[in-house]
Tab-separated table of C-alpha atoms and ligand atoms in Angstrom:
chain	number	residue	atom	x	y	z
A	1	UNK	CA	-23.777	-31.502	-72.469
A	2	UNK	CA	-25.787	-34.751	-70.859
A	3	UNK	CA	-26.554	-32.402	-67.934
A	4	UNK	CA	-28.320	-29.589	-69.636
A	5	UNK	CA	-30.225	-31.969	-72.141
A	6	UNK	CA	-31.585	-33.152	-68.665
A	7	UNK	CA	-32.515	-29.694	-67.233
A	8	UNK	CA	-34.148	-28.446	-70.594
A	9	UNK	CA	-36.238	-31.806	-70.576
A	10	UNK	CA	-37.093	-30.843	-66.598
A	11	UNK	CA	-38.437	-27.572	-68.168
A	12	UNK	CA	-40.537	-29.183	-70.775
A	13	UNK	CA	-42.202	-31.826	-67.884
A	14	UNK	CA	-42.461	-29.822	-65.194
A	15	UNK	CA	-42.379	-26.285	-66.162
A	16	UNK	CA	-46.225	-26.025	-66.910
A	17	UNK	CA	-47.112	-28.640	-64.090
A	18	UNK	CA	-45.196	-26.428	-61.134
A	19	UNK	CA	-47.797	-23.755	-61.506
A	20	UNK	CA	-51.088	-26.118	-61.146
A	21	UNK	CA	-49.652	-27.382	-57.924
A	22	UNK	CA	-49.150	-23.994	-56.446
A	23	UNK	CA	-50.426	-23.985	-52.379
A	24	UNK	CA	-49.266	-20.565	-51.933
A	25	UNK	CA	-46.400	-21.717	-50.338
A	26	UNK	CA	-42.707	-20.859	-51.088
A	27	UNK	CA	-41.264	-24.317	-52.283
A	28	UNK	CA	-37.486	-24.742	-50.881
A	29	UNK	CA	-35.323	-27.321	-52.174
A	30	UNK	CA	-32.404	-28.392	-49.204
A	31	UNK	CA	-29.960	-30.838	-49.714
A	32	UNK	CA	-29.098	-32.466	-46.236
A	33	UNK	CA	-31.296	-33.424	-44.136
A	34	UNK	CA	-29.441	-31.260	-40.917
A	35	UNK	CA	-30.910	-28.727	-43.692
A	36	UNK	CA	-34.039	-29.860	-44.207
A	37	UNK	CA	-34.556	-29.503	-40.595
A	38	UNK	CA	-33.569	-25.815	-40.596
A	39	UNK	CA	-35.954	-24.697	-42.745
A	40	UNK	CA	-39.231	-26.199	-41.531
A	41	UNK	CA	-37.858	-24.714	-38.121
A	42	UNK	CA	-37.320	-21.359	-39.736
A	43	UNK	CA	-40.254	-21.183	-42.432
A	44	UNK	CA	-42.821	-23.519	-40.337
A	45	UNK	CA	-46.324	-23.006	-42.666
A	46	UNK	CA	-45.282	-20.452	-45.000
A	47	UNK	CA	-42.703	-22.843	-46.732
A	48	UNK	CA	-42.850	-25.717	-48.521
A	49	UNK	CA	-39.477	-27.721	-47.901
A	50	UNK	CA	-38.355	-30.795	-49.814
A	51	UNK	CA	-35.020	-32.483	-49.234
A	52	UNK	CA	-33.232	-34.262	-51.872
A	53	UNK	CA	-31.145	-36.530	-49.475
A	54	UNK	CA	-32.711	-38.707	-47.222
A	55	UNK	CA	-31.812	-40.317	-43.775
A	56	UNK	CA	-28.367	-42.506	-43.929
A	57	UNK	CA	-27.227	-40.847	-47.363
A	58	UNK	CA	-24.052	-39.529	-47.804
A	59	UNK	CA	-23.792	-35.948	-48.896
A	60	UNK	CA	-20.315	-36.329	-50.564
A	61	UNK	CA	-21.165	-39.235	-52.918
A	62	UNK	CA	-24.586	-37.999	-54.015
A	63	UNK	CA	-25.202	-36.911	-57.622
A	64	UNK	CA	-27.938	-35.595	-58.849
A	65	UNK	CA	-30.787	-37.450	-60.049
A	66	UNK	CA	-33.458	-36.327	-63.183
A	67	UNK	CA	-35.965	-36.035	-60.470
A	68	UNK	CA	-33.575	-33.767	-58.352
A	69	UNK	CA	-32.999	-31.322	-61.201
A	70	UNK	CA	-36.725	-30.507	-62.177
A	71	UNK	CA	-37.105	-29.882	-57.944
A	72	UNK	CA	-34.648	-27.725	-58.021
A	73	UNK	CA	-35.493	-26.022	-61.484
A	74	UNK	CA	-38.738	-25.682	-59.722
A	75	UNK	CA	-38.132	-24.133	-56.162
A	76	UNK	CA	-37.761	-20.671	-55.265
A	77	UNK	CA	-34.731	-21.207	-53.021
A	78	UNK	CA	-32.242	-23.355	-52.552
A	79	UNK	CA	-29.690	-24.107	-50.020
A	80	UNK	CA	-27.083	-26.438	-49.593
A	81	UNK	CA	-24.570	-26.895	-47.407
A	82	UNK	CA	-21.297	-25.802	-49.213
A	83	UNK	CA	-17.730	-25.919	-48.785
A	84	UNK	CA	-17.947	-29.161	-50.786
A	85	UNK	CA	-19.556	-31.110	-49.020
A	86	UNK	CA	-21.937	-32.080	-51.756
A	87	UNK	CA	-18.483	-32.497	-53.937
A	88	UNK	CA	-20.508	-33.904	-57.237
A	89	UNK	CA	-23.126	-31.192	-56.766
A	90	UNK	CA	-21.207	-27.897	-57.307
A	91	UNK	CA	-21.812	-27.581	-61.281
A	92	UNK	CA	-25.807	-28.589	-60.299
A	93	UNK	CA	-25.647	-25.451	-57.774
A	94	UNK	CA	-23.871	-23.229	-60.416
A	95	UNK	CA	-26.135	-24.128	-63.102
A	96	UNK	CA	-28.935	-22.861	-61.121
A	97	UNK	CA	-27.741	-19.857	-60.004
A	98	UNK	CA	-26.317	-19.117	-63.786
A	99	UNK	CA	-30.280	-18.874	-64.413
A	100	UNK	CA	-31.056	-16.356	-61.648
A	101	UNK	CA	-32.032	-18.494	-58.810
A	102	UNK	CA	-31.684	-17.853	-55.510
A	103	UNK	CA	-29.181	-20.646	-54.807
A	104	UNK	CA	-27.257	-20.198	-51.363
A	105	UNK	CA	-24.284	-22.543	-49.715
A	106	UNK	CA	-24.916	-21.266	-45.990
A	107	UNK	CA	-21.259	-22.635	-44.803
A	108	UNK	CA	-19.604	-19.866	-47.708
A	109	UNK	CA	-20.859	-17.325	-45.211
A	110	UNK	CA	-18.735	-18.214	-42.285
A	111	UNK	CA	-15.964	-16.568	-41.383
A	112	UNK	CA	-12.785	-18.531	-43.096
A	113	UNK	CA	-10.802	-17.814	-40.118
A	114	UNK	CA	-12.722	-19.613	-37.639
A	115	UNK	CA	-12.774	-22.750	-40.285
A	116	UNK	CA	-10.856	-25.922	-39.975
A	117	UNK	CA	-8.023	-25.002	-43.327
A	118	UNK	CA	-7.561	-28.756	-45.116
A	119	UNK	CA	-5.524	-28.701	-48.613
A	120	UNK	CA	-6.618	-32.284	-48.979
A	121	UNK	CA	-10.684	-31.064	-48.960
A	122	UNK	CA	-11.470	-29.082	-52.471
A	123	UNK	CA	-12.736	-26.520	-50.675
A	124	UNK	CA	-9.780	-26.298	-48.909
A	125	UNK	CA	-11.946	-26.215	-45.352
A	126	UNK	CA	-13.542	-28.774	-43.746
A	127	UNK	CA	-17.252	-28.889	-44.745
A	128	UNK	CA	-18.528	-30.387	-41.431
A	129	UNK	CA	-19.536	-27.027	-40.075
A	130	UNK	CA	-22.726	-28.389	-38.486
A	131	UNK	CA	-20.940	-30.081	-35.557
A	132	UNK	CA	-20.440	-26.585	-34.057
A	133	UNK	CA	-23.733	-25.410	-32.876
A	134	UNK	CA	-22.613	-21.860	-32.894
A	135	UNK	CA	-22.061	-22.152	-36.571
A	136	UNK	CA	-25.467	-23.574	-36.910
A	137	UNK	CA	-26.577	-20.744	-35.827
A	138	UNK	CA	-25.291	-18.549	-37.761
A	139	UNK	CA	-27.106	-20.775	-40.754
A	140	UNK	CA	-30.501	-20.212	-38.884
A	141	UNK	CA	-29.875	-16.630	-38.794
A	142	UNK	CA	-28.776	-16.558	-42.781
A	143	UNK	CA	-32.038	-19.087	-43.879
A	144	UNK	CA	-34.021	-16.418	-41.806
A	145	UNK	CA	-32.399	-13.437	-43.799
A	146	UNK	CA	-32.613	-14.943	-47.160
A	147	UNK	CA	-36.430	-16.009	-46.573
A	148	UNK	CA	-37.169	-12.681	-45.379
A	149	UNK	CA	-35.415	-10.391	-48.217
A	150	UNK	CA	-37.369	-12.845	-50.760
A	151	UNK	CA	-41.163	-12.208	-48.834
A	152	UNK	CA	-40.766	-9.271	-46.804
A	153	UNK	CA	-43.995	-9.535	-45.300
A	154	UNK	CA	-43.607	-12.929	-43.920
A	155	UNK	CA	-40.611	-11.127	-41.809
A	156	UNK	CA	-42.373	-11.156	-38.357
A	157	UNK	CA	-43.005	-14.902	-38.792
A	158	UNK	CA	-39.648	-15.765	-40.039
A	159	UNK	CA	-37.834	-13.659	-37.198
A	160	UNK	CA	-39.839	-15.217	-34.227
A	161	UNK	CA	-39.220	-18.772	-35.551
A	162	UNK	CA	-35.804	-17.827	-35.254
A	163	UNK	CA	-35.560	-16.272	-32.155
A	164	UNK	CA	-37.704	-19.655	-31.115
A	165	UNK	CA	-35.248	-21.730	-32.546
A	166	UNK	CA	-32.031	-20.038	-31.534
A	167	UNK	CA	-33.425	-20.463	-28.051
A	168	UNK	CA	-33.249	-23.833	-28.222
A	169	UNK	CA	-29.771	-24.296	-29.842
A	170	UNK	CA	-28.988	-22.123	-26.981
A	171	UNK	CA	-29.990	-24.648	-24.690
A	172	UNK	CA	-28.682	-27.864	-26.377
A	173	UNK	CA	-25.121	-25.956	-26.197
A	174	UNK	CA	-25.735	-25.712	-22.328
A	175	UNK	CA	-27.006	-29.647	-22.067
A	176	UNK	CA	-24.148	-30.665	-24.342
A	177	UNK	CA	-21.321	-29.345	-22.380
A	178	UNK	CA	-22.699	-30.035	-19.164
A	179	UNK	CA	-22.920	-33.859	-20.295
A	180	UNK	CA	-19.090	-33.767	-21.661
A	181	UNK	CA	-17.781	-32.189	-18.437
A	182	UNK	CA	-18.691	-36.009	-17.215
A	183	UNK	CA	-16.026	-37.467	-19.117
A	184	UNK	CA	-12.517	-37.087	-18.444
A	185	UNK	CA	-10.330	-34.771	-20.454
A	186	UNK	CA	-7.762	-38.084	-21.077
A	187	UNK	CA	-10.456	-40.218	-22.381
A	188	UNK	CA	-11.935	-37.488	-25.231
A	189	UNK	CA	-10.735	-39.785	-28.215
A	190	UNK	CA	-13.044	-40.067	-30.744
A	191	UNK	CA	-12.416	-42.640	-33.369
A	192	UNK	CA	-15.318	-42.592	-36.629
A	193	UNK	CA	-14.817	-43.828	-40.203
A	194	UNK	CA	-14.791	-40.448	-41.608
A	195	UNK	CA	-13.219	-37.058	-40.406
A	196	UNK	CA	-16.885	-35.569	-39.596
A	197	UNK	CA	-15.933	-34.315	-36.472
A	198	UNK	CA	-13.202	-31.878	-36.497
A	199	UNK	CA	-15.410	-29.369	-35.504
A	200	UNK	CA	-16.985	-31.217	-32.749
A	201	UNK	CA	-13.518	-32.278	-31.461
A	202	UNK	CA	-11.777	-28.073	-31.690
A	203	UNK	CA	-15.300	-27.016	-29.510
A	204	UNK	CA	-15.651	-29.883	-26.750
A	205	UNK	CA	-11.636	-30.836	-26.388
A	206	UNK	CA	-11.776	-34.235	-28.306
A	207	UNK	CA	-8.799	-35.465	-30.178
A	208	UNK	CA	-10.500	-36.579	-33.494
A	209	UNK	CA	-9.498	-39.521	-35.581
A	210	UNK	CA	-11.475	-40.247	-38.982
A	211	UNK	CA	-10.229	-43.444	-40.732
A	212	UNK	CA	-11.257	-41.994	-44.173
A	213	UNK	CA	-10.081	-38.739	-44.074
A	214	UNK	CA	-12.623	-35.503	-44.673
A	215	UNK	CA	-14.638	-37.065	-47.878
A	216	UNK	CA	-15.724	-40.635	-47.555
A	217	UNK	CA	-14.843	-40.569	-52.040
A	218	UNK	CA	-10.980	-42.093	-50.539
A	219	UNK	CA	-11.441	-44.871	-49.305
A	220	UNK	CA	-9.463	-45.743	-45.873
A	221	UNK	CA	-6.142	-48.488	-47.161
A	222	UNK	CA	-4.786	-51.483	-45.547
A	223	UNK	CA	-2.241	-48.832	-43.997
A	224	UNK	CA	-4.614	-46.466	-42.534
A	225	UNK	CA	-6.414	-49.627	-40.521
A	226	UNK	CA	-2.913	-50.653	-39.044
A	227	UNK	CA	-1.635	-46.930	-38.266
A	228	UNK	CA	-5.037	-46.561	-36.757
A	229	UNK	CA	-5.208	-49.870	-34.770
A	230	UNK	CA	-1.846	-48.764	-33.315
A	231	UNK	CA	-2.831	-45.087	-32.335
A	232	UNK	CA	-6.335	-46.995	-30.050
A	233	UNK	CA	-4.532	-49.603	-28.249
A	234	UNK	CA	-1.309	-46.721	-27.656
A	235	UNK	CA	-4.072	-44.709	-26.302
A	236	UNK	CA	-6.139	-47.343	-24.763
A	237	UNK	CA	-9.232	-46.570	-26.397
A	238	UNK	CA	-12.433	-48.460	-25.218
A	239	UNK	CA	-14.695	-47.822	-27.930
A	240	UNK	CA	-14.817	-46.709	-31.858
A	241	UNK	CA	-17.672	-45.409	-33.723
A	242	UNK	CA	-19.718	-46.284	-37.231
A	243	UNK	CA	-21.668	-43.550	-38.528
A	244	UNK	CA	-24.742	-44.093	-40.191
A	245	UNK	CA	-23.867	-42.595	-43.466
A	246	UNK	CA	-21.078	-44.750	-43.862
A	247	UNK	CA	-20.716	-48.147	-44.480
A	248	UNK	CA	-19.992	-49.941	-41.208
A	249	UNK	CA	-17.268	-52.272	-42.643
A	250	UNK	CA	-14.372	-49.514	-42.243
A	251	UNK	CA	-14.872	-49.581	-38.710
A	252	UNK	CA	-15.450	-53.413	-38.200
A	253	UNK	CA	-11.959	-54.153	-40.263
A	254	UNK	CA	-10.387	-51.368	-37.517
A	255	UNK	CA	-12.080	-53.546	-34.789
A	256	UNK	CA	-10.530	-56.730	-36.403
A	257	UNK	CA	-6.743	-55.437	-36.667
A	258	UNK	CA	-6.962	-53.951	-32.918
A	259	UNK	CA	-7.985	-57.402	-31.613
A	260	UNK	CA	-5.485	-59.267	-34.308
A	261	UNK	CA	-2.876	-57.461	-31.706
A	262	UNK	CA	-4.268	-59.018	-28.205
A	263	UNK	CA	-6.215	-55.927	-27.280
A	264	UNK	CA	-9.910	-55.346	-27.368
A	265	UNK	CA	-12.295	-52.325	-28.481
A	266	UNK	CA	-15.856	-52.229	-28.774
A	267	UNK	CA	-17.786	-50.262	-31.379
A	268	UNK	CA	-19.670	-47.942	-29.027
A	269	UNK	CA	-22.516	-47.183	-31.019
A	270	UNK	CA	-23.722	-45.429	-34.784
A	271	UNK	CA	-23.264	-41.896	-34.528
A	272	UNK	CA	-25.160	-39.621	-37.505
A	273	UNK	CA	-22.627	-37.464	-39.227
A	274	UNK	CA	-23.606	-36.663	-42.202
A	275	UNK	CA	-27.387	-37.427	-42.211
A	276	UNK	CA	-30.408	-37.585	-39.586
A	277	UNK	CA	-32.068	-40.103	-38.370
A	278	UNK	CA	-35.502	-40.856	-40.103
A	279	UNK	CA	-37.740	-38.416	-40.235
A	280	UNK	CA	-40.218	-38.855	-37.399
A	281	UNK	CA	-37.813	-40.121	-34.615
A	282	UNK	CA	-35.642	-37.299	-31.956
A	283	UNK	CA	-32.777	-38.241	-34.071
A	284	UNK	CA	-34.642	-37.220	-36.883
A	285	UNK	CA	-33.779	-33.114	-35.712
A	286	UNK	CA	-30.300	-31.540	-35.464
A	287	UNK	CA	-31.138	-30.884	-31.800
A	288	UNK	CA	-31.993	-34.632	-31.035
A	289	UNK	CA	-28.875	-36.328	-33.536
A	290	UNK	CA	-26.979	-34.113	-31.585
A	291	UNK	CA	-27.835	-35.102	-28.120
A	292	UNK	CA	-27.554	-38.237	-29.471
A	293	UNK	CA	-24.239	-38.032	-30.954
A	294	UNK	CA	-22.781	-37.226	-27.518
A	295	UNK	CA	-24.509	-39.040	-24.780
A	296	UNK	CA	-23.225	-42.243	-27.175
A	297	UNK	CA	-20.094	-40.726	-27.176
A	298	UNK	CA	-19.884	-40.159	-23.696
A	299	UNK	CA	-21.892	-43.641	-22.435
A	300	UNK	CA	-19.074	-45.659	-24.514
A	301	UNK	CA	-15.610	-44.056	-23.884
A	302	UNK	CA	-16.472	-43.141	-19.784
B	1	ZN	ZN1	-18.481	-36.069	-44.270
């Protein structure tokens, strides 16, 4: 009841002002910032994008503000990541497409077979989907699809900054494996406070370990730290991982009950799971978090 005395006061504020501010552009609400990313790549000029989540936030905790609702009651699109991910979102997202807007969760359109299956995620898959670029893809090709059915004479544009951008996913797949094939197969054990990288770990061989399971809302118990310590010093693991959308003191009290035992691991780095870096900086893209992401990976645990 709260939520829709919000949206019909967004309408009253910003309803009239949306139109004065009109650049001729078509205005694109995202949610995370791997998103965000996508669409300037996709729409360049002809779109204006704005993100609701910034650098370091984490998409499964996130609720909506007052400010969020009237951008979103005033874009043209939206899209969102899906599958859950943005767990206190959903009834936001169905909301808006109850009133007829285009409002699209690009990981709905992958095939369910080729997803991770997790009865513990609400979804039941795992909504980390990003981590394979072939699935990223496959969101390129849908942003560039939906954009084009909604201005069909922006088609041409849309469709070469596509084929543009595909090229260079292309190529990051080629520079990603090439740099994994320097690690060996025995030492692909990657340790993180949440289970981001399920997807990452199926595509490049890793075994995958989050502390905090698929959504960072459970928090990781005093069991979880000692079963984990156990599994890295069994394994002779050299190095664990923070992520920068999650609080770093999971990991530390993981670092603390491995060396309680007599053995040693270092953190080997913040890897960006959920979120970009800041705008502005390589890690700021998808393509440069991800090369990122892996020459960490692969610098701390050769
Ligand atoms: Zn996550």
């Amino acid at each position: 009841m709260k939520k829709i005395l919000i949206i019909g006061l967004a309408i009253l504020l910003f309803g009239c002002k949306n139109a004065a501010e009109d650049n001729g552009k078509i205005k694109v609400v995202t949610t995370t910032t791997m998103l965000t990313d996508l669409v300037k790549n996709i729409g360049g000029d002809a779109v204006q994008v704005e993100g609701l989540m910034g650098a370091g936030v984490d998409p499964h905790l996130y609720k909506a503000s007052e400010g969020d609702v009237s951008k979103l009651y005033n874009a043209e699109i939206i899209f969102y990541s899906g599958l859950h991910l943005e767990g206190k979102l959903v009834d936001v997202f169905e909301r808006m497409e109850a009133s007829g807007k285009k409002t699209i969760g690009l990981g709905e359109f992958i095939n369910k077979d080729e997803l991770i299956s997790s009865k513990l995620f609400a979804s039941n898959y795992d909504p980390h989907v990003w981590f394979n670029i072939q699935f990223f893809k496959q969101f390129a090709n849908k942003v560039t699809n939906v954009l084009s059915e909604a201005h069909p004479e922006k088609l041409d544009y849309f469709s070469e900054n596509n084929r543009v951008y595909q090229e260079k996913l292309d190529a990051l797949e080629i520079e990603v494996k090439d740099k994994i094939e320097t690690l060996p197969k025995e030492k692909r054990i990657l340790v993180t406070a949440h289970d981001a990288f399920n997807y990452f770990g199926n595509k490049y061989g890793f075994e995958v370990v989050g502390l905090q399971g698929l959504s960072t809302a459970t928090e990781a118990g005093v069991q979880d730290v000692q079963r984990l310590s156990d599994f890295i010093i069994n394994n002779k693991v050299q190095a664990i991982f923070i992520e920068s959308s999650v609080p770093r003191r999971t990991i530390e009290a993981l670092r603390e009950a491995v060396l309680s035992k007599n053995h040693d691991v270092t953190i080997g780095g913040s890897l960006y799971s959920d979120a970009l870096g800041n705008p502005g900086t390589e890690e700021g893209t998808y393509i440069g978090m991800f090369k990122y992401n892996v020459n960490t990976i692969v610098e701390a645990l050769r």
